[in-house]
Amino acid sequence: MIAKKVSSAKKVTGNVVALLVAVFFAFPTYWMVSTALKPRKDLLTSGYDLVPFSVTGSNFATAWAKPGFLSALGNSLVVTLSAVLAAIVIGLLAALALSRMRFKGRKGFVMMLLVAQMAPFEALLIPMFLMMRDLDLLDRLPALALIYFAVTLPFCAWTLRGFVNGIPLELEEAAMVDGCGRWGAFRRVTLPLLGPGLVATSVFAFVTAWNEFLFALSLVKDQTKETLPVWLSGFQTAFGTDWGGAMAASTLFTLPVLVFFLIVQRKMVTGVTAGAVKG
Amino acid sequence: MTAVHTTDAAVPTNSSAPRRAAPDGAPRRRGSAFDRALPYLLLAPAVVAILWLIGWPVLSVLVTSFRKLNLRELTRGEVVWTGLDNYAEILGDPEFWTIAARTVVFTGLVVVVSVLAGLLIALLMRLVSPVVRIVLQVAMLLAWAMPLLAATTVYQWIFDQQYGILNKTLVKLGFDGFAGFSWFSTGTSTLAVIGLLIVWQAVPFLAFSLYAGAIGIPKDQYEAAGIDGASAWQTFRAVTWPELRPLLLMVTFLSLLWDFKVFAQIWAMRKGGPDGGSTTLPVYQYLEGISKSHFGVAAAVSVVMVVLLGLLTFQYLRRLVRSQEGEL
């Protein structure tokens, strides 16, 4: 067929273009890691240094030992993990009610979740600031944990509802016929099947909170309470011109997210496209 | 919305809609009071959290926008109503209009470029050999996974005036004018770098979603187009485009929502500078509210932001509400 001949020529061009596009997307990551591995003196030359000829771990050591890095890493972990844990637990309860039960007011709640999901959180900066001030939470990590919980909760509830919907109710009913109680049926049948959905939803929530910058910058001025994004945004003053240290810190910041992404990438796409607007 | 419907189609929805062999409400023993209360108990924590942490701030931002609320009023606990003064102040300020227009144009450009690039890459992925496809997907995954602030830092380093790899490469290619060229000397070029950064991070998600949509298009439709002797462009117009349109609309809507409120990359890059040249509405809101403690004015800016975003997405929101009505 003619179509086949055309497509083989097209395929070669397509492959070449695709590889160029791949270089465009991969280059900043490559540049981050390769800069992080270069000795300091090699960075500040006018020489052309696309490939690192000598490699060192000293930038990582510098970043790790830099005042603020470890505490920022710890703060980010504490805030993010507590927010995500709360959002997943409370979101799952809501998802179960919405997906498995019929009751008055259900429609209203579904609508509320949809609207909450589209709320532009950045526009709530001022009331959030005033609220945290009234609660005496300014400059304290629980303020950020609460806000990240609120940001991720509608998404978690909505996406989990989609995942619960995907598990046939008949399975649970069969378990109940076999003598399990409702809770037993849920714990032995639905919960294990829900595992991948829970992981994918948590990762997305984790990344949202891990990245958050506006509220972290606005509500926390105390440097010992900074999260990683805020700490990193101040690297120019913190490091002077130490690009090697900054790239090493960026690499350490990226690693956990990259690992999570590799695990759940496929689920993320379906979860986000389906969950973001409608499941 | 068809593309999104499919996820929901196999699933029992509400009691009025026709359902596929689905029982009415989970377990059928409807008797006990506990059973009837259970859904409300399960929903209670989420409802409380949403009303308290989202509902209340939404009301509060509206109320605050009609108050004079600076540090003075805040520390004294005074409530001073000023009607529409805050709105008059920002809307009467020509600089505000510059910033608003800049935000809309910048958002529009970033959204158009990233959705188009995402679509082209999605279609490209169908064309290439499996190995190349995996290489491309891994490369995009790297961009997607990098935290915003790490990406911003890397871009600053790539675009560094003296030692940045971009200027070094351009000089090596013979463009000597780029030795020591500053990419952050004007607002426009600063926004161009930020726009590139946003597109670079946004495209992977768009390409992956559109690719997932594209491989869902039935093969026989392409075969039929092939038999009819349709050209590549005609096939795209007749088969790919109508099938992908709902998904394209949705990712465009999401991109508008996400890109309009970008703050981290802009602030971390040059704090809205030079001379306010890369300041957008979210940056302006931060400057007024947090830096200057003009909370009332900043709240008015937030309200205007939401109104503008509503106008930008109005058509799609209307479709969305209409498509939801029958089937919640």
Coordinates of C-alpha atoms in Angstrom, one line a residue:
Chain A
M1 CA 0.0 0.0 0.0
I2 CA 1.1 3.5 -0.7
A3 CA 0.3 4.6 2.8
K4 CA 2.9 2.2 4.1
K5 CA 5.7 3.7 1.9
V6 CA 4.9 7.2 2.9
S7 CA 4.8 6.3 6.5
S8 CA 8.3 4.8 6.6
A9 CA 9.8 8.1 5.3
K10 CA 7.5 9.9 7.7
K11 CA 8.7 7.7 10.5
V12 CA 12.3 8.6 10.1
T13 CA 11.6 12.3 10.2
G14 CA 9.2 11.7 13.1
N15 CA 11.9 9.9 15.0
V16 CA 14.5 12.6 14.5
V17 CA 12.1 15.3 15.5
A18 CA 11.0 13.3 18.6
L19 CA 14.6 12.9 19.7
L20 CA 15.2 16.6 19.3
V21 CA 12.1 17.3 21.4
A22 CA 13.4 14.8 24.0
V23 CA 16.7 16.7 24.2
F24 CA 14.8 19.9 24.8
F25 CA 12.9 18.3 27.7
A26 CA 15.7 16.4 29.3
F27 CA 18.4 19.1 29.0
P28 CA 17.6 21.2 32.1
T29 CA 17.6 18.0 34.2
Y30 CA 20.9 17.0 32.7
W31 CA 22.3 20.4 33.2
M32 CA 21.2 20.5 36.9
V33 CA 22.8 17.1 37.7
S34 CA 26.0 17.7 35.6
T35 CA 26.5 21.2 37.2
A36 CA 26.0 19.7 40.6
L37 CA 28.8 17.2 39.9
K38 CA 31.3 19.8 38.6
P39 CA 34.1 21.2 40.8
R40 CA 33.4 24.8 41.6
K41 CA 36.4 26.2 39.7
D42 CA 35.1 24.6 36.4
L43 CA 31.7 26.4 36.7
L44 CA 33.0 30.0 36.6
T45 CA 35.1 29.8 33.4
S46 CA 34.2 31.1 30.0
G47 CA 35.1 27.7 28.6
Y48 CA 32.5 25.5 26.9
D49 CA 31.6 22.8 29.4
L50 CA 28.7 20.7 28.1
V51 CA 30.3 17.6 29.5
P52 CA 31.8 17.5 33.0
F53 CA 35.4 16.3 32.7
S54 CA 36.1 16.1 36.4
V55 CA 33.4 15.0 38.8
T56 CA 33.1 15.8 42.5
G57 CA 30.6 15.2 45.3
S58 CA 31.6 18.4 47.1
N59 CA 28.6 20.4 45.9
F60 CA 26.3 17.9 47.5
A61 CA 28.3 18.0 50.7
T62 CA 28.1 21.9 50.6
A63 CA 24.4 22.0 50.0
W64 CA 23.7 19.3 52.7
A65 CA 25.8 21.2 55.2
K66 CA 24.4 24.7 54.3
P67 CA 22.5 26.2 57.2
G68 CA 18.8 25.9 56.5
F69 CA 18.8 23.0 54.1
L70 CA 18.2 20.2 56.5
S71 CA 15.6 22.1 58.5
A72 CA 13.9 23.2 55.3
L73 CA 13.8 19.6 54.1
G74 CA 12.4 18.5 57.4
N75 CA 9.8 21.3 57.5
S76 CA 8.7 20.4 54.0
L77 CA 8.4 16.7 54.8
V78 CA 6.4 17.4 58.0
V79 CA 4.0 19.8 56.4
T80 CA 3.5 17.9 53.2
L81 CA 3.1 14.4 54.8
S82 CA 0.6 15.6 57.5
A83 CA -1.5 17.5 55.0
V84 CA -1.6 14.6 52.5
L85 CA -2.3 12.0 55.2
A86 CA -5.3 14.1 56.5
A87 CA -6.6 14.8 53.0
I88 CA -6.4 11.2 52.0
V89 CA -8.2 9.8 55.1
I90 CA -10.9 12.4 55.1
G91 CA -11.2 12.4 51.3
L92 CA -11.6 8.6 51.3
L93 CA -14.4 8.7 53.8
A94 CA -16.2 11.3 51.7
A95 CA -15.5 9.3 48.5
L96 CA -17.0 6.2 50.0
A97 CA -20.2 8.0 51.0
L98 CA -20.5 9.6 47.6
S99 CA -19.7 6.5 45.6
R100 CA -21.4 3.7 47.6
M101 CA -24.4 5.4 49.3
R102 CA -27.5 7.2 48.2
F103 CA -28.8 9.9 50.5
K104 CA -30.4 13.3 50.5
G105 CA -28.1 16.2 49.7
R106 CA -25.7 14.0 47.7
K107 CA -25.9 16.1 44.6
G108 CA -25.3 19.3 46.6
F109 CA -22.1 17.8 48.0
V110 CA -20.8 16.7 44.6
M111 CA -21.4 20.2 43.3
M112 CA -19.5 21.6 46.4
L113 CA -16.5 19.4 45.6
L114 CA -16.5 20.5 42.0
V115 CA -16.6 24.1 42.9
A116 CA -14.0 23.7 45.7
Q117 CA -11.7 22.0 43.2
M118 CA -11.8 25.0 40.9
A119 CA -11.4 27.6 43.6
P120 CA -8.3 29.7 42.7
F121 CA -6.5 29.3 46.0
E122 CA -4.1 32.0 45.3
A123 CA -6.9 34.5 45.4
L124 CA -7.6 33.4 49.0
L125 CA -4.2 34.6 50.2
I126 CA -5.5 37.6 52.2
P127 CA -8.3 35.9 54.1
M128 CA -6.0 32.9 54.8
F129 CA -3.3 35.3 56.1
L130 CA -5.9 37.0 58.3
M131 CA -7.3 33.7 59.5
M132 CA -4.0 32.3 60.4
R133 CA -3.1 35.5 62.2
D134 CA -6.3 35.3 64.3
L135 CA -5.6 31.6 65.1
D136 CA -2.1 32.7 66.1
L137 CA -0.6 30.4 63.5
L138 CA 1.6 32.9 61.6
D139 CA 5.2 31.7 61.4
R140 CA 4.1 28.2 62.4
L141 CA 4.1 25.1 60.3
P142 CA 0.5 24.0 61.2
A143 CA -0.8 27.0 59.2
L144 CA 0.8 25.6 56.1
A145 CA -0.3 22.0 56.9
L146 CA -3.9 23.2 57.3
I147 CA -3.8 25.1 54.0
Y148 CA -2.2 22.3 52.0
F149 CA -4.8 20.0 53.5
A150 CA -7.6 22.3 52.3
V151 CA -6.0 22.6 48.8
T152 CA -5.6 18.9 48.3
L153 CA -8.8 17.6 50.0
P154 CA -11.3 18.3 47.2
F155 CA -9.0 16.8 44.6
C156 CA -8.4 13.7 46.8
A157 CA -12.1 13.2 47.5
W158 CA -13.0 13.6 43.9
T159 CA -10.3 11.4 42.5
L160 CA -10.8 8.7 45.1
R161 CA -14.5 8.7 44.3
G162 CA -13.6 7.8 40.7
F163 CA -11.3 5.0 41.9
V164 CA -14.0 3.6 44.3
N165 CA -16.5 3.8 41.4
G166 CA -14.2 1.6 39.4
I167 CA -14.5 -1.3 42.0
P168 CA -17.6 -3.3 41.3
L169 CA -20.0 -3.3 44.3
E170 CA -20.8 -6.9 43.5
L171 CA -17.4 -7.9 44.9
E172 CA -18.2 -6.4 48.3
E173 CA -21.7 -7.9 48.3
A174 CA -20.3 -11.3 47.6
A175 CA -18.0 -11.0 50.6
M176 CA -20.9 -10.0 52.7
V177 CA -22.9 -13.0 51.5
D178 CA -19.9 -15.1 52.5
G179 CA -20.3 -13.8 56.1
C180 CA -18.2 -10.7 56.2
G181 CA -19.7 -7.7 57.9
R182 CA -19.8 -4.4 56.0
W183 CA -16.5 -3.3 57.5
G184 CA -14.9 -6.6 56.9
A185 CA -16.0 -6.7 53.3
F186 CA -14.6 -3.2 52.8
R187 CA -11.3 -4.0 54.5
R188 CA -10.7 -7.3 52.8
V189 CA -12.0 -6.5 49.3
T190 CA -12.3 -2.8 48.5
L191 CA -9.3 -1.4 50.4
P192 CA -6.7 -3.7 48.7
L193 CA -8.1 -3.0 45.3
L194 CA -8.1 0.7 46.1
G195 CA -4.3 0.6 46.8
P196 CA -3.0 1.8 43.5
G197 CA -5.6 4.6 43.4
L198 CA -4.7 5.7 46.9
V199 CA -1.0 5.8 46.0
A200 CA -1.6 7.8 42.8
T201 CA -3.8 10.3 44.6
S202 CA -1.4 10.7 47.4
V203 CA 1.5 11.3 45.0
F204 CA -0.4 14.1 43.2
A205 CA -1.4 15.7 46.5
F206 CA 2.2 15.3 47.8
V207 CA 3.6 17.1 44.7
T208 CA 1.1 19.9 45.0
A209 CA 2.1 20.6 48.6
W210 CA 5.8 19.9 48.0
N211 CA 5.8 22.7 45.3
E212 CA 3.7 25.3 47.1
F213 CA 5.4 28.6 47.3
L214 CA 3.0 31.6 47.7
F215 CA 1.5 30.6 51.1
A216 CA 4.9 29.4 52.4
L217 CA 6.5 32.7 51.5
S218 CA 3.6 34.8 52.9
L219 CA 2.8 33.1 56.2
V220 CA 6.2 32.1 57.4
K221 CA 8.9 34.7 57.9
D222 CA 10.9 32.8 60.5
Q223 CA 13.9 31.3 58.6
T224 CA 14.0 28.1 60.8
K225 CA 10.4 27.4 59.6
E226 CA 11.0 27.8 55.9
T227 CA 10.0 25.1 53.5
L228 CA 12.3 23.9 50.7
P229 CA 10.9 26.0 47.9
V230 CA 11.3 29.2 50.0
W231 CA 14.7 28.2 51.1
L232 CA 15.8 27.5 47.5
S233 CA 14.3 30.8 46.2
G234 CA 16.7 32.5 48.6
F235 CA 19.8 30.6 47.3
Q236 CA 21.2 33.6 45.6
T237 CA 21.8 35.4 48.9
A238 CA 22.4 32.2 50.8
F239 CA 24.9 30.9 48.3
G240 CA 26.3 34.0 46.8
T241 CA 27.1 32.7 43.3
D242 CA 27.5 29.1 44.3
W243 CA 25.6 27.6 41.4
G244 CA 27.1 24.2 42.1
G245 CA 25.6 24.2 45.5
A246 CA 22.2 25.4 44.2
M247 CA 22.1 22.7 41.6
A248 CA 23.0 20.0 44.1
A249 CA 20.2 21.3 46.4
S250 CA 17.8 21.3 43.4
T251 CA 18.8 17.8 42.6
L252 CA 18.1 16.6 46.2
F253 CA 14.8 18.5 46.0
T254 CA 13.8 16.8 42.8
L255 CA 14.8 13.2 43.6
P256 CA 11.8 12.1 45.8
V257 CA 9.3 13.6 43.3
L258 CA 11.0 11.9 40.4
V259 CA 10.9 8.5 42.1
F260 CA 7.2 8.9 42.9
F261 CA 6.5 10.0 39.3
L262 CA 8.2 7.0 37.9
I263 CA 6.1 4.7 40.0
V264 CA 2.7 6.2 39.3
Q265 CA 3.0 8.2 36.0
R266 CA 0.4 6.3 34.1
K267 CA -2.2 6.5 36.9
M268 CA -1.5 10.2 37.2
V269 CA -2.7 11.0 33.7
T270 CA -6.0 9.2 34.1
G271 CA -6.4 10.4 37.7
V272 CA -5.8 14.0 36.9
T273 CA -7.7 14.3 33.6
A274 CA -10.6 12.4 35.0
G275 CA -10.4 13.8 38.5
A276 CA -9.6 17.4 37.7
V277 CA -12.9 18.3 36.3
K278 CA -15.1 15.3 36.6
G279 CA -14.7 11.7 37.4
Chain B
M1 CA -17.4 16.3 27.4
T2 CA -17.6 12.9 25.9
A3 CA -14.0 12.0 26.5
V4 CA -14.5 12.5 30.2
H5 CA -17.9 10.9 30.3
T6 CA -16.4 7.5 29.5
T7 CA -14.7 7.3 32.9
D8 CA -18.1 7.7 34.6
A9 CA -20.2 5.8 32.2
A10 CA -19.7 2.3 33.7
V11 CA -20.5 3.5 37.1
P12 CA -23.7 3.7 39.0
T13 CA -24.6 7.3 39.6
N14 CA -27.6 8.9 41.2
S15 CA -30.9 7.2 41.9
S16 CA -32.9 9.0 39.2
A17 CA -30.5 8.1 36.3
P18 CA -30.8 4.7 34.6
R19 CA -28.2 2.4 36.0
R20 CA -26.5 -0.7 34.9
A21 CA -27.6 -3.5 37.3
A22 CA -26.7 -1.3 40.2
P23 CA -28.5 -1.7 43.5
D24 CA -30.2 1.4 44.9
G25 CA -27.8 2.5 47.6
A26 CA -25.1 0.1 48.8
P27 CA -26.3 -2.5 51.2
R28 CA -30.0 -2.9 51.0
R29 CA -30.8 -3.0 54.7
R30 CA -32.0 0.5 55.0
G31 CA -33.6 0.1 58.4
S32 CA -31.3 1.2 61.2
A33 CA -30.7 4.9 62.2
F34 CA -27.0 4.3 62.0
D35 CA -27.2 3.2 58.4
R36 CA -29.1 6.3 57.5
A37 CA -26.7 8.5 59.4
L38 CA -23.6 6.8 58.1
P39 CA -23.1 8.8 54.8
Y40 CA -23.4 12.0 56.7
L41 CA -21.0 10.9 59.3
L42 CA -18.5 10.0 56.6
L43 CA -18.9 13.3 54.9
A44 CA -18.9 15.4 58.0
P45 CA -15.1 16.0 58.3
A46 CA -14.8 16.9 54.7
V47 CA -17.8 19.3 54.8
V48 CA -16.5 21.0 57.9
A49 CA -13.0 21.4 56.4
I50 CA -14.3 22.7 53.1
L51 CA -16.7 25.2 54.7
W52 CA -14.2 26.4 57.2
L53 CA -11.0 26.5 55.1
I54 CA -12.5 27.4 51.7
G55 CA -16.0 28.6 52.1
W56 CA -15.3 31.1 54.9
P57 CA -12.2 32.6 53.1
V58 CA -14.2 33.0 50.0
L59 CA -16.8 35.1 51.9
S60 CA -14.1 36.8 53.8
V61 CA -12.2 38.0 50.7
L62 CA -15.4 39.6 49.4
V63 CA -16.1 41.3 52.8
T64 CA -12.5 42.4 53.2
S65 CA -12.4 44.0 49.8
F66 CA -15.0 46.6 51.0
R67 CA -12.9 47.5 54.1
K68 CA -10.0 49.7 54.7
L69 CA -7.7 47.3 56.3
N70 CA -4.0 48.2 56.6
L71 CA -1.6 47.3 59.4
R72 CA -3.0 50.1 61.6
E73 CA -6.6 48.9 61.4
L74 CA -5.5 45.3 61.8
T75 CA -3.4 45.8 65.0
R76 CA -6.1 48.1 66.5
G77 CA -8.9 45.7 65.5
E78 CA -10.8 48.5 63.8
V79 CA -13.5 47.8 61.3
V80 CA -13.6 50.6 58.7
W81 CA -16.1 50.2 55.8
T82 CA -15.1 52.1 52.7
G83 CA -17.6 50.8 50.1
L84 CA -16.0 50.6 46.7
D85 CA -13.0 52.7 47.5
N86 CA -10.5 49.8 47.1
Y87 CA -11.9 48.9 43.8
A88 CA -11.9 52.6 42.7
E89 CA -8.3 52.8 43.8
I90 CA -7.0 49.8 41.8
L91 CA -9.3 50.3 38.8
G92 CA -8.3 54.0 38.6
D93 CA -4.6 53.2 38.6
P94 CA -3.3 52.9 35.1
E95 CA -0.5 50.7 36.3
F96 CA -3.1 48.2 37.4
W97 CA -4.5 48.0 33.9
T98 CA -1.0 47.5 32.5
I99 CA -0.5 44.6 34.9
A100 CA -4.0 43.1 34.2
A101 CA -3.5 43.3 30.4
R102 CA 0.0 41.8 30.8
T103 CA -1.4 38.9 32.8
V104 CA -4.1 38.1 30.3
V105 CA -1.8 38.3 27.3
F106 CA 0.9 36.3 29.0
T107 CA -1.6 33.6 30.2
G108 CA -3.1 33.4 26.7
L109 CA 0.3 33.0 25.0
V110 CA 1.5 30.4 27.4
V111 CA -1.7 28.4 27.2
V112 CA -1.9 28.5 23.4
V113 CA 1.8 27.5 23.0
S114 CA 1.7 24.8 25.5
V115 CA -1.6 23.2 24.3
L116 CA -0.4 23.3 20.7
A117 CA 3.0 21.8 21.6
G118 CA 1.2 19.2 23.7
L119 CA -1.1 18.3 20.8
L120 CA 1.8 18.1 18.3
I121 CA 3.9 15.9 20.6
A122 CA 0.9 13.7 21.4
L123 CA 0.4 13.1 17.6
L124 CA 4.1 12.7 17.1
M125 CA 4.2 10.0 19.8
R126 CA 1.9 7.8 17.7
L127 CA 4.2 8.1 14.7
V128 CA 7.5 7.2 16.2
S129 CA 9.1 3.8 16.9
P130 CA 8.6 2.4 20.4
V131 CA 12.1 3.0 21.6
V132 CA 12.0 6.6 20.6
R133 CA 8.6 7.0 22.2
I134 CA 10.0 5.7 25.5
V135 CA 13.0 8.1 25.3
L136 CA 10.7 11.0 24.7
Q137 CA 8.3 10.0 27.5
V138 CA 11.2 9.6 30.0
A139 CA 12.5 13.0 28.9
M140 CA 9.1 14.6 29.5
L141 CA 8.7 12.9 32.8
L142 CA 12.0 14.5 33.9
A143 CA 10.6 17.9 33.1
W144 CA 7.2 17.2 34.7
A145 CA 8.6 15.9 37.9
M146 CA 11.0 18.7 38.7
P147 CA 9.7 20.8 41.5
L148 CA 8.7 24.4 40.4
L149 CA 11.5 26.0 42.4
A150 CA 14.2 23.6 41.4
A151 CA 13.2 24.2 37.7
T152 CA 13.2 28.0 38.2
T153 CA 16.7 27.8 39.8
V154 CA 18.0 25.7 36.9
Y155 CA 16.6 28.1 34.3
Q156 CA 18.2 31.0 36.1
W157 CA 21.5 29.2 35.8
I158 CA 21.0 28.3 32.2
F159 CA 20.1 31.9 31.4
D160 CA 22.9 33.4 33.6
Q161 CA 24.4 36.4 32.0
Q162 CA 28.1 35.5 32.4
Y163 CA 28.4 31.8 32.9
G164 CA 25.0 30.5 31.6
I165 CA 25.2 27.7 29.1
L166 CA 22.8 29.4 26.7
N167 CA 25.0 32.4 26.2
K168 CA 28.1 30.2 26.0
T169 CA 26.4 28.1 23.3
L170 CA 25.2 31.1 21.3
V171 CA 28.7 32.6 21.3
K172 CA 30.2 29.2 20.3
L173 CA 27.7 29.2 17.3
G174 CA 29.1 32.5 16.2
F175 CA 26.6 34.9 17.8
D176 CA 29.2 37.0 19.6
G177 CA 26.6 39.6 20.6
F178 CA 25.4 37.2 23.3
A179 CA 28.6 37.3 25.3
G180 CA 27.4 38.7 28.6
F181 CA 23.9 39.3 27.3
S182 CA 21.4 39.8 30.1
W183 CA 18.1 38.0 29.6
F184 CA 16.6 39.7 32.6
S185 CA 17.2 43.4 31.6
T186 CA 13.7 44.0 30.3
G187 CA 10.3 42.8 31.5
T188 CA 9.4 41.3 28.1
S189 CA 12.5 39.1 27.9
T190 CA 12.2 38.1 31.6
L191 CA 8.6 37.1 30.9
A192 CA 9.8 35.2 27.8
V193 CA 12.2 33.1 29.9
I194 CA 9.4 32.5 32.5
G195 CA 7.0 31.6 29.7
L196 CA 9.4 29.1 28.3
L197 CA 9.9 27.6 31.7
I198 CA 6.1 27.3 32.3
V199 CA 5.6 25.8 28.8
W200 CA 8.4 23.3 29.4
Q201 CA 6.8 22.1 32.6
A202 CA 3.2 22.2 31.4
V203 CA 3.6 20.3 28.1
P204 CA 4.4 16.9 29.5
F205 CA 1.0 16.6 31.3
L206 CA -0.8 18.0 28.2
A207 CA 1.1 15.6 25.8
F208 CA 0.5 12.6 28.0
S209 CA -3.3 13.3 28.4
L210 CA -3.8 14.1 24.7
Y211 CA -1.7 11.0 23.7
A212 CA -4.0 8.9 26.0
G213 CA -6.9 10.4 24.2
A214 CA -5.4 9.9 20.7
I215 CA -4.7 6.2 21.2
G216 CA -8.3 5.8 22.2
I217 CA -9.5 6.8 18.7
P218 CA -10.8 3.7 16.9
K219 CA -8.3 2.4 14.3
D220 CA -11.0 1.6 11.7
Q221 CA -11.8 5.4 11.5
Y222 CA -8.2 5.9 10.2
E223 CA -8.5 2.9 7.9
A224 CA -11.7 4.3 6.5
A225 CA -10.0 7.6 5.9
G226 CA -7.1 5.8 4.2
I227 CA -9.4 3.9 1.9
D228 CA -11.1 7.2 1.0
G229 CA -7.7 8.5 0.0
A230 CA -7.7 11.3 2.6
S231 CA -4.5 13.3 3.0
A232 CA -2.8 13.6 6.4
W233 CA -4.4 17.0 7.0
Q234 CA -7.8 15.8 5.9
T235 CA -7.6 12.8 8.2
F236 CA -6.6 15.1 11.0
R237 CA -9.6 17.4 10.3
A238 CA -12.1 14.6 9.8
V239 CA -11.0 12.0 12.4
T240 CA -8.5 13.2 15.0
W241 CA -9.8 16.7 15.6
P242 CA -13.5 15.8 16.3
E243 CA -12.4 12.9 18.6
L244 CA -9.9 15.0 20.5
R245 CA -11.9 18.2 20.7
P246 CA -13.6 17.6 24.1
L247 CA -10.3 16.6 25.7
L248 CA -8.5 19.6 24.1
L249 CA -11.1 21.9 25.4
M250 CA -10.7 20.5 28.9
V251 CA -7.0 20.7 29.0
T252 CA -7.1 24.2 27.6
F253 CA -9.5 25.1 30.4
L254 CA -7.3 23.5 33.0
S255 CA -4.2 25.3 31.6
L256 CA -6.0 28.7 31.8
L257 CA -6.9 27.9 35.4
W258 CA -3.3 27.0 36.3
D259 CA -1.3 29.5 34.2
F260 CA -3.4 32.6 35.2
K261 CA -2.4 32.3 38.8
V262 CA 1.3 31.5 38.4
F263 CA 3.3 33.1 41.1
A264 CA 6.3 30.9 42.2
Q265 CA 8.2 31.1 38.9
I266 CA 7.7 34.8 38.4
W267 CA 8.5 35.8 42.0
A268 CA 11.5 33.5 42.3
M269 CA 12.9 34.6 38.9
R270 CA 13.1 38.4 39.4
K271 CA 10.4 39.3 41.9
G272 CA 8.3 40.9 39.2
G273 CA 11.2 43.0 38.0
P274 CA 13.0 44.7 36.4
D275 CA 11.0 47.8 37.4
G276 CA 7.8 45.8 37.7
G277 CA 8.2 44.7 34.1
S278 CA 7.3 41.1 34.8
T279 CA 4.7 41.8 37.5
T280 CA 1.4 39.9 37.0
L281 CA -1.8 40.0 39.0
P282 CA -0.8 37.3 41.5
V283 CA 2.5 39.1 42.1
Y284 CA 0.7 42.5 42.5
Q285 CA -1.7 40.8 45.0
Y286 CA 1.3 39.6 47.0
L287 CA 3.1 43.0 46.9
E288 CA 0.0 44.9 48.0
G289 CA -1.2 42.4 50.6
I290 CA 1.9 40.8 52.2
S291 CA 4.7 43.3 51.5
K292 CA 2.7 46.5 52.0
S293 CA 0.0 45.1 54.3
H294 CA -2.8 46.8 52.3
F295 CA -5.1 43.9 53.0
G296 CA -8.3 45.6 51.8
V297 CA -6.8 46.6 48.5
A298 CA -5.2 43.2 48.0
A299 CA -8.5 41.5 48.7
A300 CA -10.1 43.7 46.0
V301 CA -7.3 42.6 43.6
S302 CA -8.1 39.0 44.4
V303 CA -11.8 39.5 43.6
V304 CA -10.9 41.2 40.3
M305 CA -8.5 38.2 39.6
V306 CA -11.4 35.7 40.1
V307 CA -13.7 37.8 37.9
L308 CA -11.2 38.0 35.1
L309 CA -10.5 34.3 35.3
G310 CA -14.3 33.7 35.2
L311 CA -14.5 35.8 32.1
L312 CA -11.7 33.9 30.4
T313 CA -13.3 30.6 31.2
F314 CA -16.9 31.6 31.0
Q315 CA -17.8 29.7 27.8
Y316 CA -16.3 26.5 29.1
L317 CA -17.8 26.8 32.6
R318 CA -21.2 27.2 31.0
R319 CA -20.8 24.1 29.0
L320 CA -19.5 22.3 32.0
V321 CA -22.5 23.2 34.2
R322 CA -24.9 22.3 31.5
S323 CA -23.3 18.9 30.9
Q324 CA -23.3 18.3 34.6
E325 CA -26.9 19.1 35.3
G326 CA -28.4 15.8 34.2
E327 CA -26.0 13.5 35.8
L328 CA -24.5 14.4 39.1

